[in-house]
Each structure stands twice: as C-alpha cells, then as structure tokens.
Short mmCIF file of C-alpha atoms and ligand atoms in Angstrom, two decimals:
data_model
loop_
_atom_site.label_atom_id
_atom_site.label_comp_id
_atom_site.label_asym_id
_atom_site.label_seq_id
_atom_site.Cartn_x
_atom_site.Cartn_y
_atom_site.Cartn_z
CA MET A 1 108.64 212.99 205.44
CA VAL A 2 111.40 213.03 208.05
CA GLU A 3 108.94 212.51 210.88
CA ARG A 4 107.11 209.78 209.00
CA GLY A 5 110.38 207.95 208.41
CA GLU A 6 111.36 208.33 212.07
CA ARG A 7 108.05 206.88 213.23
CA ILE A 8 108.42 203.90 210.89
CA GLN A 9 111.93 203.35 212.27
CA GLU A 10 110.56 203.52 215.81
CA LEU A 11 107.93 200.91 214.92
CA ALA A 12 110.76 198.73 213.57
CA ARG A 13 112.65 199.13 216.86
CA ARG A 14 109.53 198.16 218.85
CA ILE A 15 109.03 195.05 216.70
CA ALA A 16 112.69 194.11 217.17
CA ALA A 17 112.35 194.58 220.94
CA ARG A 18 109.34 192.22 221.01
CA ILE A 19 110.74 189.73 218.51
CA ASP A 20 110.70 186.80 220.94
CA ASP A 21 106.97 187.24 221.62
CA LEU A 22 106.15 187.71 217.94
CA ALA A 23 108.27 184.68 216.99
CA LEU A 24 106.45 182.51 219.52
CA ILE A 25 103.10 183.63 218.13
CA ASP A 26 104.24 182.88 214.58
CA ALA A 27 105.75 179.51 215.55
CA LEU A 28 102.54 178.40 217.25
CA ASP A 29 100.40 179.71 214.38
CA THR A 30 102.41 178.19 211.52
CA GLY A 31 104.16 175.17 213.05
CA SER A 32 107.58 176.45 211.96
CA PRO A 33 110.48 176.36 214.46
CA LEU A 34 110.78 179.28 216.86
CA GLY A 35 114.33 180.14 215.79
CA ALA A 36 113.29 180.38 212.14
CA MET A 37 110.38 182.67 212.94
CA ARG A 38 112.66 184.82 215.13
CA ALA A 39 115.19 185.17 212.31
CA SER A 40 112.66 186.05 209.61
CA GLY A 41 110.75 188.42 211.93
CA ALA A 42 114.02 190.19 212.81
CA LYS A 43 114.76 190.54 209.09
CA GLY A 44 111.30 192.08 208.66
CA ALA A 45 111.99 194.63 211.41
CA GLN A 46 115.32 195.45 209.77
CA GLN A 47 113.67 195.99 206.38
CA LEU A 48 110.95 198.13 207.93
CA GLY A 49 113.63 200.29 209.55
CA LEU A 50 115.52 200.55 206.26
CA ASN A 51 112.36 201.71 204.49
CA GLY A 52 111.84 204.34 207.18
CA ALA A 53 115.41 205.56 206.73
CA VAL A 54 115.34 205.56 202.93
CA GLY A 55 111.95 207.31 202.62
CA ILE A 56 113.52 210.77 202.67
CA GLU A 57 115.19 209.89 199.35
CA LEU A 58 111.83 209.72 197.56
CA HIS A 59 111.79 212.62 195.14
CA GLY A 60 110.79 213.64 191.66
CA SER A 61 112.93 215.30 189.02
CA THR A 62 113.17 218.43 186.92
CA ILE A 63 113.20 217.92 183.18
CA PRO A 64 114.67 220.43 180.70
CA ALA A 65 111.84 219.86 178.20
CA THR A 66 111.64 223.49 177.02
CA ALA A 67 114.01 226.44 177.10
CA THR A 68 111.89 228.68 179.31
CA GLY A 69 109.45 226.40 181.12
CA TRP A 70 110.02 224.37 184.25
CA HIS A 71 108.92 220.75 184.09
CA LEU A 72 108.96 218.68 187.23
CA THR A 73 107.61 215.45 188.65
CA LYS A 74 106.27 214.60 192.09
CA HIS A 75 105.62 211.19 193.62
CA GLU A 76 102.25 211.23 195.34
CA PRO A 77 100.72 208.40 197.38
CA PHE A 78 97.72 206.45 196.08
CA GLY A 79 95.74 206.93 199.29
CA VAL A 80 94.64 203.58 200.67
CA VAL A 81 96.79 200.53 199.91
CA GLY A 82 95.17 197.10 200.28
CA ALA A 83 97.79 194.51 201.29
CA ILE A 84 97.15 190.77 201.49
CA ALA A 85 99.73 188.33 202.89
CA ALA A 86 100.53 184.61 202.85
CA TYR A 87 101.05 182.58 206.03
CA ASN A 88 104.62 181.35 205.94
CA HIS A 89 106.47 184.34 207.44
CA PRO A 90 103.79 186.35 209.28
CA THR A 91 105.89 189.04 211.00
CA LEU A 92 108.23 189.41 208.02
CA PHE A 93 105.33 189.85 205.60
CA THR A 94 103.56 192.36 207.85
CA CYS A 95 106.75 194.45 207.89
CA GLN A 96 107.27 194.10 204.15
CA LYS A 97 103.67 194.85 203.27
CA ILE A 98 103.41 198.03 205.36
CA GLY A 99 106.92 199.57 205.18
CA ALA A 100 107.22 200.98 201.68
CA ALA A 101 103.51 201.78 201.41
CA LEU A 102 103.44 203.82 204.63
CA VAL A 103 106.74 205.59 203.94
CA ALA A 104 105.34 206.70 200.58
CA GLY A 105 102.51 208.44 202.44
CA ASN A 106 99.68 205.95 202.02
CA THR A 107 97.45 204.42 204.63
CA VAL A 108 97.39 200.61 204.66
CA VAL A 109 94.67 198.07 205.21
CA LEU A 110 96.50 194.78 205.74
CA LYS A 111 94.72 191.46 205.57
CA PRO A 112 97.08 188.86 207.01
CA SER A 113 96.63 185.16 206.31
CA GLU A 114 93.69 183.63 208.16
CA GLN A 115 96.15 180.90 209.20
CA ALA A 116 98.58 183.26 210.94
CA SER A 117 97.06 186.66 211.69
CA ILE A 118 97.84 187.26 215.37
CA SER A 119 101.30 188.81 215.02
CA ALA A 120 99.95 191.35 212.52
CA VAL A 121 97.36 192.44 215.08
CA ALA A 122 100.11 192.63 217.73
CA ILE A 123 102.23 194.81 215.42
CA ALA A 124 99.26 197.12 214.78
CA ALA A 125 98.90 197.42 218.57
CA LEU A 126 102.60 198.39 218.81
CA SER A 127 101.92 201.20 216.32
CA ALA A 128 98.81 202.52 218.09
CA ASP A 129 100.41 205.55 219.81
CA LEU A 130 102.93 206.06 217.02
CA LEU A 131 100.89 206.41 213.85
CA PRO A 132 97.79 208.60 213.48
CA PRO A 133 94.47 206.74 213.77
CA GLY A 134 93.53 204.99 210.54
CA VAL A 135 97.01 204.95 209.04
CA LEU A 136 97.73 201.27 209.73
CA ASN A 137 94.72 198.96 209.81
CA VAL A 138 94.82 195.19 210.21
CA VAL A 139 91.70 193.31 209.17
CA PRO A 140 91.95 189.57 209.84
CA GLY A 141 89.80 187.33 207.69
CA GLY A 142 89.85 184.84 204.87
CA ARG A 143 89.21 184.94 201.15
CA ASP A 144 85.99 186.97 201.56
CA ALA A 145 87.83 189.72 203.42
CA GLY A 146 90.54 189.70 200.74
CA GLU A 147 87.99 189.97 197.96
CA ALA A 148 86.17 192.84 199.71
CA LEU A 149 89.47 194.69 200.12
CA VAL A 150 90.43 194.23 196.47
CA ALA A 151 86.98 195.28 195.23
CA HIS A 152 86.67 198.35 197.46
CA PRO A 153 86.47 201.55 195.39
CA ALA A 154 88.77 203.45 197.78
CA VAL A 155 91.58 200.93 197.28
CA GLU A 156 93.43 201.74 194.08
CA ARG A 157 96.74 199.99 194.88
CA ILE A 158 96.84 196.34 195.89
CA ALA A 159 99.90 194.39 197.04
CA PHE A 160 99.30 190.65 197.18
CA THR A 161 101.41 187.70 198.32
CA GLY A 162 100.04 184.20 197.88
CA SER A 163 99.50 181.37 195.42
CA VAL A 164 99.09 181.69 191.66
CA PRO A 165 95.37 180.74 191.72
CA SER A 166 94.70 183.37 194.42
CA GLY A 167 96.72 185.94 192.45
CA LEU A 168 94.59 185.24 189.40
CA ALA A 169 91.47 185.59 191.55
CA VAL A 170 92.73 188.96 192.80
CA GLN A 171 93.15 190.16 189.22
CA ARG A 172 89.65 188.91 188.35
CA THR A 173 88.14 190.67 191.38
CA ALA A 174 89.97 193.89 190.53
CA MET A 175 88.68 193.72 186.97
CA ALA A 176 85.13 192.85 188.06
CA SER A 177 85.10 195.89 190.35
CA GLY A 178 84.88 197.99 187.20
CA ARG A 179 87.76 200.17 188.35
CA ILE A 180 91.38 200.48 187.22
CA LYS A 181 93.66 199.17 189.99
CA HIS A 182 97.42 198.89 190.36
CA VAL A 183 98.07 195.31 191.42
CA THR A 184 101.41 193.75 192.30
CA LEU A 185 101.57 190.00 192.86
CA GLU A 186 104.22 187.95 194.67
CA LEU A 187 103.24 184.38 193.84
CA GLY A 188 104.51 180.81 193.89
CA GLY A 189 107.45 179.07 192.30
CA LYS A 190 108.79 175.69 191.17
CA ASN A 191 112.32 176.89 191.20
CA PRO A 192 115.25 175.10 189.55
CA MET A 193 118.71 174.61 191.00
CA LEU A 194 121.03 173.71 188.16
CA VAL A 195 124.26 171.99 189.26
CA LEU A 196 127.07 171.60 186.74
CA ALA A 197 129.68 168.84 186.89
CA ASP A 198 132.58 171.01 188.09
CA VAL A 199 131.36 171.79 191.62
CA ASP A 200 132.44 170.56 195.02
CA THR A 201 129.71 167.98 195.48
CA ASP A 202 129.60 168.26 199.27
CA VAL A 203 129.09 172.03 199.05
CA ALA A 204 126.42 171.51 196.39
CA ALA A 205 124.64 168.89 198.52
CA ALA A 206 124.52 171.27 201.48
CA ALA A 207 123.10 173.96 199.18
CA VAL A 208 120.43 171.58 197.89
CA VAL A 209 119.21 171.03 201.46
CA LYS A 210 119.38 174.73 202.30
CA GLY A 211 117.64 175.80 199.08
CA MET A 212 114.73 173.44 199.68
CA ASN A 213 114.17 175.09 203.07
CA PHE A 214 113.62 171.71 204.77
CA THR A 215 114.55 173.43 208.01
CA ARG A 216 113.05 176.85 208.89
CA VAL A 217 109.72 176.45 207.07
CA GLN A 218 109.41 172.77 206.04
CA GLY A 219 109.74 173.73 202.39
CA GLN A 220 106.97 176.32 202.62
CA SER A 221 108.85 179.15 200.94
CA CYS A 222 108.03 180.61 197.53
CA GLY A 223 111.75 180.74 196.73
CA SER A 224 112.54 177.10 197.57
CA THR A 225 114.62 175.40 194.89
CA SER A 226 112.37 172.36 194.78
CA ARG A 227 113.62 171.04 191.43
CA VAL A 228 117.28 170.11 191.51
CA LEU A 229 118.85 169.41 188.13
CA LEU A 230 122.09 167.50 188.72
CA HIS A 231 124.72 166.68 186.12
CA GLU A 232 124.69 162.90 185.67
CA SER A 233 128.35 162.54 186.72
CA ILE A 234 127.77 163.95 190.22
CA ALA A 235 124.14 163.03 190.81
CA ASP A 236 124.63 159.84 192.82
CA HIS A 237 127.06 161.44 195.25
CA VAL A 238 124.96 164.58 195.77
CA VAL A 239 121.75 162.60 196.32
CA GLU A 240 123.49 160.30 198.79
CA ARG A 241 124.75 163.33 200.80
CA VAL A 242 121.38 165.06 200.67
CA VAL A 243 119.58 161.95 201.93
CA ARG A 244 122.10 161.52 204.75
CA THR A 245 121.62 165.17 205.80
CA VAL A 246 117.82 165.26 205.72
CA GLU A 247 117.51 161.96 207.55
CA ALA A 248 119.50 163.47 210.43
CA LEU A 249 117.17 166.50 210.79
CA ARG A 250 115.37 166.77 214.12
CA LEU A 251 111.61 167.02 213.62
CA GLY A 252 109.66 168.38 216.54
CA LEU A 253 107.27 170.86 218.04
CA PRO A 254 107.70 174.47 216.92
CA ASP A 255 108.38 175.87 220.40
CA ASP A 256 111.06 173.28 221.21
CA PRO A 257 114.40 175.09 220.71
CA SER A 258 116.05 171.89 219.46
CA THR A 259 113.56 171.48 216.59
CA GLN A 260 115.06 171.90 213.13
CA MET A 261 111.94 171.02 211.17
CA GLY A 262 108.41 171.65 212.40
CA SER A 263 104.90 170.97 211.20
CA LEU A 264 103.12 172.16 208.08
CA VAL A 265 100.53 174.86 208.63
CA SER A 266 97.43 172.62 208.65
CA ARG A 267 96.23 169.06 208.28
CA GLU A 268 94.53 170.03 205.05
CA HIS A 269 97.86 171.17 203.63
CA GLN A 270 99.59 168.04 204.97
CA GLN A 271 97.06 165.85 203.12
CA ARG A 272 97.58 167.88 199.93
CA VAL A 273 101.37 167.41 200.16
CA LEU A 274 101.08 163.66 200.88
CA GLY A 275 98.68 163.35 197.93
CA MET A 276 101.23 165.01 195.64
CA ILE A 277 103.91 162.55 196.77
CA ASP A 278 101.58 159.62 196.01
CA ARG A 279 100.84 161.05 192.59
CA ALA A 280 104.57 161.51 191.90
CA VAL A 281 105.19 157.85 192.72
CA ALA A 282 102.31 156.82 190.45
CA ASP A 283 104.00 158.91 187.72
CA GLY A 284 107.23 156.91 188.12
CA ALA A 285 109.23 158.83 190.76
CA THR A 286 111.24 156.93 193.35
CA VAL A 287 111.14 157.93 197.04
CA VAL A 288 114.71 157.79 198.31
CA SER A 289 113.90 159.45 201.63
CA GLY A 290 110.72 160.26 203.55
CA GLY A 291 107.60 160.01 201.45
CA GLY A 292 105.03 160.21 204.22
CA GLN A 293 104.46 161.22 207.82
CA PRO A 294 107.44 160.97 210.19
CA ASP A 295 108.13 157.77 212.07
CA ARG A 296 105.45 157.11 214.72
CA SER A 297 108.16 156.72 217.36
CA LEU A 298 108.65 160.52 217.25
CA GLY A 299 105.17 161.00 218.72
CA LEU A 300 104.20 163.67 216.16
CA ASP A 301 101.07 162.03 214.78
CA ASP A 302 98.83 164.77 216.15
CA GLY A 303 100.55 167.44 214.08
CA ALA A 304 100.59 168.15 210.35
CA PHE A 305 104.11 166.80 209.90
CA VAL A 306 105.59 165.48 206.67
CA ALA A 307 109.00 163.79 206.68
CA PRO A 308 111.65 165.47 204.51
CA THR A 309 111.15 163.81 201.16
CA VAL A 310 113.58 163.30 198.31
CA LEU A 311 112.30 161.99 194.97
CA THR A 312 114.48 160.74 192.12
CA ASP A 313 113.56 159.46 188.65
CA VAL A 314 111.30 162.51 188.31
CA ARG A 315 110.13 163.12 184.75
CA SER A 316 110.37 166.78 183.80
CA ASP A 317 106.83 166.85 182.44
CA SER A 318 105.26 165.09 185.44
CA HIS A 319 102.88 166.83 187.85
CA ILE A 320 105.43 166.91 190.68
CA ALA A 321 108.04 168.56 188.43
CA GLN A 322 105.59 171.15 187.13
CA THR A 323 103.61 172.11 190.25
CA GLU A 324 104.54 173.94 193.45
CA VAL A 325 104.18 171.62 196.47
CA PHE A 326 104.92 174.22 199.16
CA GLY A 327 106.13 171.47 201.44
CA PRO A 328 109.32 169.47 202.18
CA VAL A 329 109.44 167.60 198.88
CA LEU A 330 112.53 167.78 196.67
CA SER A 331 112.46 166.52 193.08
CA VAL A 332 115.79 165.43 191.60
CA LEU A 333 116.30 165.34 187.83
CA ARG A 334 119.49 164.39 185.96
CA TRP A 335 121.00 165.80 182.80
CA THR A 336 123.99 165.46 180.48
CA ASP A 337 123.44 168.32 178.01
CA LEU A 338 123.38 171.88 179.42
CA ASP A 339 121.08 173.24 176.70
CA GLU A 340 118.55 170.54 177.49
CA ALA A 341 118.90 171.18 181.24
CA ILE A 342 118.17 174.90 180.76
CA ALA A 343 115.16 174.01 178.63
CA VAL A 344 113.89 171.75 181.43
CA ALA A 345 114.57 174.47 184.02
CA ASN A 346 112.44 176.87 181.96
CA SER A 347 109.70 174.35 181.17
CA VAL A 348 107.38 175.33 184.03
CA GLU A 349 104.72 178.05 184.21
CA TYR A 350 106.52 179.72 187.12
CA GLY A 351 109.57 182.01 187.02
CA LEU A 352 110.42 183.14 190.54
CA THR A 353 113.94 182.04 191.58
CA ALA A 354 116.70 179.93 190.05
CA SER A 355 120.15 178.88 191.18
CA VAL A 356 123.23 177.90 189.14
CA TRP A 357 126.26 176.09 190.59
CA THR A 358 129.54 175.97 188.71
CA SER A 359 133.12 177.20 189.02
CA ASP A 360 133.12 178.24 185.33
CA ILE A 361 132.26 181.97 185.31
CA ASP A 362 131.30 181.99 181.62
CA ALA A 363 128.92 179.06 182.07
CA ALA A 364 127.49 180.65 185.22
CA LEU A 365 126.72 184.00 183.60
CA SER A 366 125.42 182.65 180.31
CA THR A 367 123.19 180.15 182.14
CA ALA A 368 121.87 182.87 184.44
CA ASP A 369 121.05 184.93 181.34
CA ARG A 370 119.08 182.07 179.83
CA LEU A 371 116.98 181.24 182.89
CA ASP A 372 113.42 182.58 182.95
CA ALA A 373 113.34 183.77 186.55
CA GLY A 374 113.17 187.08 188.36
CA TYR A 375 115.78 186.27 191.05
CA VAL A 376 118.86 184.21 190.17
CA TRP A 377 121.69 183.07 192.43
CA ILE A 378 125.10 181.93 191.23
CA ASN A 379 126.77 179.60 193.74
CA ASP A 380 124.25 180.67 196.36
CA VAL A 381 120.68 179.84 197.20
CA GLU A 382 117.80 181.03 199.39
CA THR A 383 119.46 184.25 200.66
CA ARG A 384 117.58 187.52 200.00
CA PHE A 385 119.37 190.83 200.03
CA SER A 386 117.71 194.06 201.19
CA GLY A 387 117.92 196.58 198.36
CA VAL A 388 117.85 193.90 195.64
CA PRO A 389 114.48 193.60 193.86
CA PHE A 390 112.67 190.30 194.47
CA GLY A 391 109.79 189.33 192.21
CA GLY A 392 108.59 186.71 189.80
CA TRP A 393 108.41 186.35 186.04
CA LYS A 394 105.75 184.45 184.10
CA GLN A 395 103.00 183.14 186.41
CA SER A 396 105.06 183.91 189.53
CA GLY A 397 103.93 187.50 189.65
CA ILE A 398 104.05 191.15 188.72
CA GLY A 399 106.33 193.74 190.30
CA THR A 400 109.10 193.49 192.86
CA GLU A 401 109.58 194.04 196.59
CA GLN A 402 112.56 194.58 198.91
CA ALA A 403 114.29 197.14 196.64
CA LEU A 404 113.84 200.03 199.10
CA LEU A 405 113.49 203.29 197.12
CA HIS A 406 112.36 201.45 194.00
CA GLU A 407 109.65 199.70 196.02
CA ILE A 408 108.62 202.91 197.79
CA GLU A 409 108.16 204.53 194.36
CA SER A 410 105.85 201.66 193.39
CA TYR A 411 103.43 202.92 196.05
CA THR A 412 103.23 206.34 194.40
CA ARG A 413 101.69 207.94 191.33
CA VAL A 414 103.83 210.32 189.32
CA LYS A 415 102.41 213.79 188.77
CA SER A 416 104.12 215.99 186.14
CA ILE A 417 103.82 219.74 186.67
CA ASN A 418 104.66 222.10 183.82
CA ILE A 419 105.27 225.76 184.68
CA ALA A 420 105.06 228.32 181.89
CA VAL A 421 107.61 230.83 183.21
CA GLY A 422 106.78 234.42 182.21
CA ALA A 423 103.45 233.55 180.57
CA LEU A 424 101.47 236.13 182.56
CA SER A 425 103.82 239.00 181.73
CA ARG A 426 103.99 238.39 177.97
P1 NAD B 501 96.92 181.67 199.49
O1 NAD B 501 96.92 182.13 198.07
O2 NAD B 501 96.06 180.54 199.85
O3 NAD B 501 96.54 182.89 200.47
C1 NAD B 501 97.29 184.08 200.49
C2 NAD B 501 96.42 185.20 200.99
O4 NAD B 501 95.45 185.49 200.02
C3 NAD B 501 95.66 184.90 202.28
O5 NAD B 501 95.65 186.05 203.08
C4 NAD B 501 94.27 184.58 201.77
O6 NAD B 501 93.24 184.81 202.71
C5 NAD B 501 94.17 185.52 200.61
N1 NAD B 501 93.23 185.13 199.56
C6 NAD B 501 92.93 183.88 199.13
N2 NAD B 501 92.08 183.95 198.09
C7 NAD B 501 91.84 185.26 197.87
C8 NAD B 501 91.03 185.97 196.94
N3 NAD B 501 90.29 185.33 196.03
N4 NAD B 501 91.02 187.32 196.98
C9 NAD B 501 91.78 187.99 197.90
N5 NAD B 501 92.54 187.37 198.82
C10 NAD B 501 92.58 186.02 198.79
O7 NAD B 501 98.46 181.37 199.83
P2 NAD B 501 99.07 180.77 201.17
O8 NAD B 501 98.70 179.34 201.25
O9 NAD B 501 98.81 181.66 202.32
O10 NAD B 501 100.63 180.92 200.85
C11 NAD B 501 101.30 180.04 200.01
C12 NAD B 501 101.47 180.59 198.61
O11 NAD B 501 102.01 181.92 198.65
C13 NAD B 501 102.48 179.76 197.82
O12 NAD B 501 102.04 179.64 196.50
C14 NAD B 501 103.74 180.59 197.91
O13 NAD B 501 104.68 180.34 196.89
C15 NAD B 501 103.19 181.99 197.84
N6 NAD B 501 104.14 182.97 198.41
C16 NAD B 501 104.79 183.82 197.57
C17 NAD B 501 105.75 184.71 198.07
C18 NAD B 501 106.52 185.64 197.18
O14 NAD B 501 107.14 186.57 197.68
N7 NAD B 501 106.50 185.45 195.85
C19 NAD B 501 106.00 184.73 199.44
C20 NAD B 501 105.31 183.85 200.27
C21 NAD B 501 104.38 182.97 199.75
#
C-alpha cells in the first residue's frame, strides 16, 4: 500500500511537471482558455497526489460482536474499474477518475471523452514505467466504447461523469448486461443561486458571474449556478452589474493568454445552445446581453463561440429554467417570498449544487437545509474543496467524489471475517 501510494504521488508530480503541455492539449481540444485548463489540470494533479498520500489510511475495523470471537472487516478492491469521463476538464477528470480507484488496489480502464481524449493518453504514457502493465489503461472512443466497457463482465464497478441521459443509458446497459454492477454517476445540473435582499449587491453580482463560469469554461461546468434567483429589491442593480461585467469579457482563441472566454467544444453544441436561447425567447424571456454568436468584428466566426448571455423575465416552468444548457447562458428570476423562491429553486429534476447569499446566518442555514442539492455554498460559489464530498441528488447522480478516504472506500468491497477463537481446542 505504501509503495502504491508513492507511485500515485509520483504520477501526480509528473503530471504537475508537464501541466503546461497538458493544458495546451486540453485548451486546443475543448476551446477553453489555456489558463483555465492549466488551473484545473493542476488541481487534478494535486487531488491525485492527495489520494496517493491518503491511501495508507484505508483500513477495516474490528467489531466486538461476541465475547470470544474476533470479527473484522477488510476493504478489498473490485478488480477492474471502468471509468468514463466528460469533456470539460480533461486532465482534471483523468486524475479524479483514476486516483481513488488505483489507490484502492483496482486496475482502471478509462474511457475519456471522444471530444478531448489526448491528455488522458499522455497521462497514461507518463505512468508507463511507473505502474505495472495493465494497471492503468486508456481506451479512447465514443458511446460504443463506453457501452462496451459498462457491459463487460469483468467490470463490476463503473464510475461515470456525463449528462443525465448518458447516465441513464449507463444504468440501462449495466442492467441489460445481466450482471450486478456498482455504478456511480456524476451528472448534470441546473443549479440555483438564491440571493436575499440583505447582501452587498456588487459582491453578489461578481459571484453571479463567477458561478456561471462564463470565463474558464464558457458555462460548461456541471456546477454552474445557471439559475439566479434575485430578491426583487436588488434585482435591477445586480443584473445591471452582471451585464456590465460580462460585456467587458475578452472572447478569443483558447491558446491566446489574454482570452477570458473561449469557444464551446463543438459547432454541434454551439447550435444546441443557440437553439435553447431562441426557445427561451419564444417562451417569453428577454435577452439583456448576448443572445447569439459574438460580434463579427472579433473575427471568431470560424469557432463555436457563443456570446455571454443573460436572460431576464424567465418563467420558472419554462424549458430554459428547467434544462441544463451547459453553455454561457444565465437565467435570472425574481422573487419576493423566500418560501416561494426555495420552491422554485427545488422545482427542477436536478439537484447538484446550490448557492445562498445573505448576511443573516439563520436564513442562510435554514435555506441551505431546505435546498435539494448535494453541494451547497453559503456566500460562496463554484469553489470545490478537496476532502469535501461532491455529488448530486435527484437526477444529478449517485455517489460522491473528491472526499479522499471516503471516495477510496467506494472503490472497495467490504469483506467481514469472523474468527471462532478456541473452536478447535474445545
Ligand atoms: P456526455 O454524456 O455526452 O458524455 C460523457 C461521456 O459518456 C463521454 O465519454 C461519452 O463518450 C460517454 N457516453 C455517452 N453515451 C454513453 C453511453 N450510452 N454509455 C457509456 N458511455 C457513454 O457528456 P459531455 O457532453 O461529455 O459532458 C457534459 C455533461 O456532463 C453535462 O451534463 C455536465 O453537467 C456533466 N458533467 C457532470 C460532472 C459532475 O461532476 N457531476 C462533471 C462534468 C460534467
């Protein structure tokens, strides 16, 4: 276990040492700015190293179930873990998908996203002289490769990150395989940010922009707070500040260091996002910023760019308020009654993240309690903390990641051993 942990930590150091190369690969693959890919890749290397360091803490327990017997548990690996990743943070997801599973003693077959698979292959190459042959395997491919991995009889534990429809498909494939499989799912979100009247509106406006992830990944983050619920009394001011901020963002090519907001991952996705904006307008929403491709004068027509978009007059039951866009599109809703606002926040099928902003500690804690989400911030947004479990409720998933020992345990099966002391001499 010590040696395994040390080798994982060494892999983390190698990834950190090559982070500029990996970030460039990820930026060119995804269209996200280089600096953002460097930051998330570095976080991935850090988490991989932490998993390597914490692995030694994996242990079972002894249980005083009888007076004379010994009763103990062991955590044993599943064997082969099948891991499938989304495209938005390629290096980070490779690190997250392999760390806990390998530390627990499994081998891993990782299928990265077909839209951003090169850094995963590069990371496997970095591990080649470090891990025994067959321990870390990267198999690029699309849906077919994912389905084959999920259905394979040797793969009993599956860790999936992607959209809700793909997560459902993974569960169907697992069931159709005729075998019992342990499946964890990290899926999408339509996450609410609930802003009460007693906040500093400039601070709140900055948080709205940060939470939507306009910069970094052009809104393409599962945790983006894409539904902002503003108290009526502060709504105009916050929206005005948000619009002013997003209209000043520098859109550009992913490998240009001055770029704050890059391109979406593909033209197909760009068209899907633009179609959702059109549908929102048809449903009564007002575009107060963006709403289409960036201005032609920027010379970005060849990319899959979408201007940062802010929508107001969004009805809580409309398609745009109920469905993940996974693009730079913020929906603003207004409220006057907190109970009704919480009901609106909870009115979607998803339950990944939520954010509450208020200087009233009682209101903050009771609102956090009432939100149906697996990861809640109070007076914060977007930040993830290593060691704190991240995972969705409702249709946003099953299980959690990033909780170090807790996550490592999720890649093990518990075996209970009962020893009848003295039985042979009775
Ligand atoms: P996607 O669902 O299209 O693809 C994700 C992965 O699943 C890819 O590797 C893809 O090839 C594979 N896949 C697709 N269909 C499959 C099937 N039937 N069987 C097996 N594998 C299959 O998602 P995407 O477009 O890459 O990523 C965006 C989605 O991922 C968004 O919904 C986003 O919210 C979600 N996401 C969630 C988290 C989280 O931690 N909760 C993190 C990142 C992204």
